[in-house]
Amino acid sequence: MADTSNNPYENFVSELAALDVKLPVNLTDDVGVIADADGQAIITVDVNGEMADARVERIALWVVLAINTCGGFKGEQGERHG
């Protein structure tokens, strides 16, 4: 793990890049699926489909905002990518 005492944003981005995850992340056309900047799906909210789609989308939007903010993309909730 990178030394987070320097710049936590750079370290966060570096750690994700080492895992082949490129920021910023975005929502896909599939409900609750979050993809990296290259379009690779990395997270699925409510994988079992137990929640209402509207709730899943709201959760996914907040997760995208949190990840992008931690990566230095202030205030970006991302775009929708198919």
PDB file of C-alpha atoms in Angstrom:
ATOM      1  CA  MET A   1       0.000   0.000   0.000  1.00  0.00           C
ATOM      2  CA  ALA A   2       1.204   3.517  -0.820  1.00  0.00           C
ATOM      3  CA  ASP A   3       2.310   5.974   1.859  1.00  0.00           C
ATOM      4  CA  THR A   4      -0.755   8.165   2.445  1.00  0.00           C
ATOM      5  CA  SER A   5       1.171  10.812   4.393  1.00  0.00           C
ATOM      6  CA  ASN A   6       1.972  12.672   1.152  1.00  0.00           C
ATOM      7  CA  ASN A   7      -1.010  13.381  -1.066  1.00  0.00           C
ATOM      8  CA  PRO A   8      -3.974  11.125  -0.308  1.00  0.00           C
ATOM      9  CA  TYR A   9      -5.634  11.901  -3.668  1.00  0.00           C
ATOM     10  CA  GLU A  10      -2.554  10.859  -5.629  1.00  0.00           C
ATOM     11  CA  ASN A  11      -2.122   7.762  -3.497  1.00  0.00           C
ATOM     12  CA  PHE A  12      -5.776   6.776  -3.959  1.00  0.00           C
ATOM     13  CA  VAL A  13      -5.495   7.174  -7.736  1.00  0.00           C
ATOM     14  CA  SER A  14      -2.178   5.291  -7.781  1.00  0.00           C
ATOM     15  CA  GLU A  15      -3.538   2.408  -5.740  1.00  0.00           C
ATOM     16  CA  LEU A  16      -6.569   2.069  -8.013  1.00  0.00           C
ATOM     17  CA  ALA A  17      -4.381   2.373 -11.128  1.00  0.00           C
ATOM     18  CA  ALA A  18      -2.261  -0.497  -9.794  1.00  0.00           C
ATOM     19  CA  LEU A  19      -5.510  -2.501  -9.780  1.00  0.00           C
ATOM     20  CA  ASP A  20      -6.258  -1.400 -13.390  1.00  0.00           C
ATOM     21  CA  VAL A  21      -9.056   0.965 -12.305  1.00  0.00           C
ATOM     22  CA  LYS A  22      -8.936   4.336 -14.081  1.00  0.00           C
ATOM     23  CA  LEU A  23     -10.753   7.333 -12.611  1.00  0.00           C
ATOM     24  CA  PRO A  24     -13.214   8.957 -12.830  1.00  0.00           C
ATOM     25  CA  VAL A  25     -15.810   6.232 -12.431  1.00  0.00           C
ATOM     26  CA  ASN A  26     -19.238   6.493 -14.048  1.00  0.00           C
ATOM     27  CA  LEU A  27     -22.622   4.818 -14.097  1.00  0.00           C
ATOM     28  CA  THR A  28     -23.416   2.445 -16.950  1.00  0.00           C
ATOM     29  CA  ASP A  29     -26.778   1.943 -18.644  1.00  0.00           C
ATOM     30  CA  ASP A  30     -27.326  -1.076 -16.374  1.00  0.00           C
ATOM     31  CA  VAL A  31     -29.031  -0.118 -13.103  1.00  0.00           C
ATOM     32  CA  GLY A  32     -26.535   0.078 -10.248  1.00  0.00           C
ATOM     33  CA  VAL A  33     -23.436  -0.814 -12.274  1.00  0.00           C
ATOM     34  CA  ILE A  34     -20.394   1.442 -11.896  1.00  0.00           C
ATOM     35  CA  ALA A  35     -17.562   1.378 -14.431  1.00  0.00           C
ATOM     36  CA  ASP A  36     -14.118   2.947 -14.525  1.00  0.00           C
ATOM     37  CA  ALA A  37     -13.090   5.574 -17.093  1.00  0.00           C
ATOM     38  CA  ASP A  38     -12.292   2.818 -19.604  1.00  0.00           C
ATOM     39  CA  GLY A  39     -15.799   1.376 -19.299  1.00  0.00           C
ATOM     40  CA  GLN A  40     -14.765  -1.685 -17.265  1.00  0.00           C
ATOM     41  CA  ALA A  41     -17.469  -2.601 -14.725  1.00  0.00           C
ATOM     42  CA  ILE A  42     -16.000  -2.505 -11.221  1.00  0.00           C
ATOM     43  CA  ILE A  43     -18.969  -2.350  -8.813  1.00  0.00           C
ATOM     44  CA  THR A  44     -22.575  -3.533  -8.847  1.00  0.00           C
ATOM     45  CA  VAL A  45     -24.943  -2.079  -6.265  1.00  0.00           C
ATOM     46  CA  ASP A  46     -27.654  -4.556  -5.201  1.00  0.00           C
ATOM     47  CA  VAL A  47     -26.315  -7.481  -7.189  1.00  0.00           C
ATOM     48  CA  ASN A  48     -29.284  -9.632  -6.113  1.00  0.00           C
ATOM     49  CA  GLY A  49     -31.873  -7.119  -7.362  1.00  0.00           C
ATOM     50  CA  GLU A  50     -33.658  -6.854  -4.014  1.00  0.00           C
ATOM     51  CA  MET A  51     -34.095  -3.054  -3.948  1.00  0.00           C
ATOM     52  CA  ALA A  52     -36.131  -0.708  -6.106  1.00  0.00           C
ATOM     53  CA  ASP A  53     -34.220   0.621  -9.127  1.00  0.00           C
ATOM     54  CA  ALA A  54     -34.598   4.235  -7.996  1.00  0.00           C
ATOM     55  CA  ARG A  55     -32.978   3.415  -4.648  1.00  0.00           C
ATOM     56  CA  VAL A  56     -30.143   1.500  -6.319  1.00  0.00           C
ATOM     57  CA  GLU A  57     -29.478   4.410  -8.685  1.00  0.00           C
ATOM     58  CA  ARG A  58     -29.317   6.907  -5.805  1.00  0.00           C
ATOM     59  CA  ILE A  59     -26.882   4.701  -3.893  1.00  0.00           C
ATOM     60  CA  ALA A  60     -24.765   4.188  -7.015  1.00  0.00           C
ATOM     61  CA  LEU A  61     -24.656   7.948  -7.650  1.00  0.00           C
ATOM     62  CA  TRP A  62     -23.370   8.584  -4.112  1.00  0.00           C
ATOM     63  CA  VAL A  63     -20.752   5.836  -4.435  1.00  0.00           C
ATOM     64  CA  VAL A  64     -19.571   7.368  -7.725  1.00  0.00           C
ATOM     65  CA  LEU A  65     -19.401  10.810  -6.096  1.00  0.00           C
ATOM     66  CA  ALA A  66     -17.409   9.452  -3.140  1.00  0.00           C
ATOM     67  CA  ILE A  67     -14.903   7.580  -5.300  1.00  0.00           C
ATOM     68  CA  ASN A  68     -14.432  10.463  -7.724  1.00  0.00           C
ATOM     69  CA  THR A  69     -14.061  12.975  -4.895  1.00  0.00           C
ATOM     70  CA  CYS A  70     -11.416  10.801  -3.223  1.00  0.00           C
ATOM     71  CA  GLY A  71      -9.635  10.708  -6.566  1.00  0.00           C
ATOM     72  CA  GLY A  72      -9.535  14.500  -6.786  1.00  0.00           C
ATOM     73  CA  PHE A  73     -12.501  14.938  -9.134  1.00  0.00           C
ATOM     74  CA  LYS A  74     -14.388  17.425  -6.956  1.00  0.00           C
ATOM     75  CA  GLY A  75     -18.164  17.387  -7.198  1.00  0.00           C
ATOM     76  CA  GLU A  76     -18.349  14.911 -10.081  1.00  0.00           C
ATOM     77  CA  GLN A  77     -20.955  12.190  -9.940  1.00  0.00           C
ATOM     78  CA  GLY A  78     -19.847  10.883 -13.287  1.00  0.00           C
ATOM     79  CA  GLU A  79     -21.583  10.271 -16.552  1.00  0.00           C
ATOM     80  CA  ARG A  80     -23.593   7.356 -17.799  1.00  0.00           C
ATOM     81  CA  HIS A  81     -21.685   4.990 -20.092  1.00  0.00           C
ATOM     82  CA  GLY A  82     -23.105   1.980 -21.875  1.00  0.00           C
TER      83      GLY A  82
END
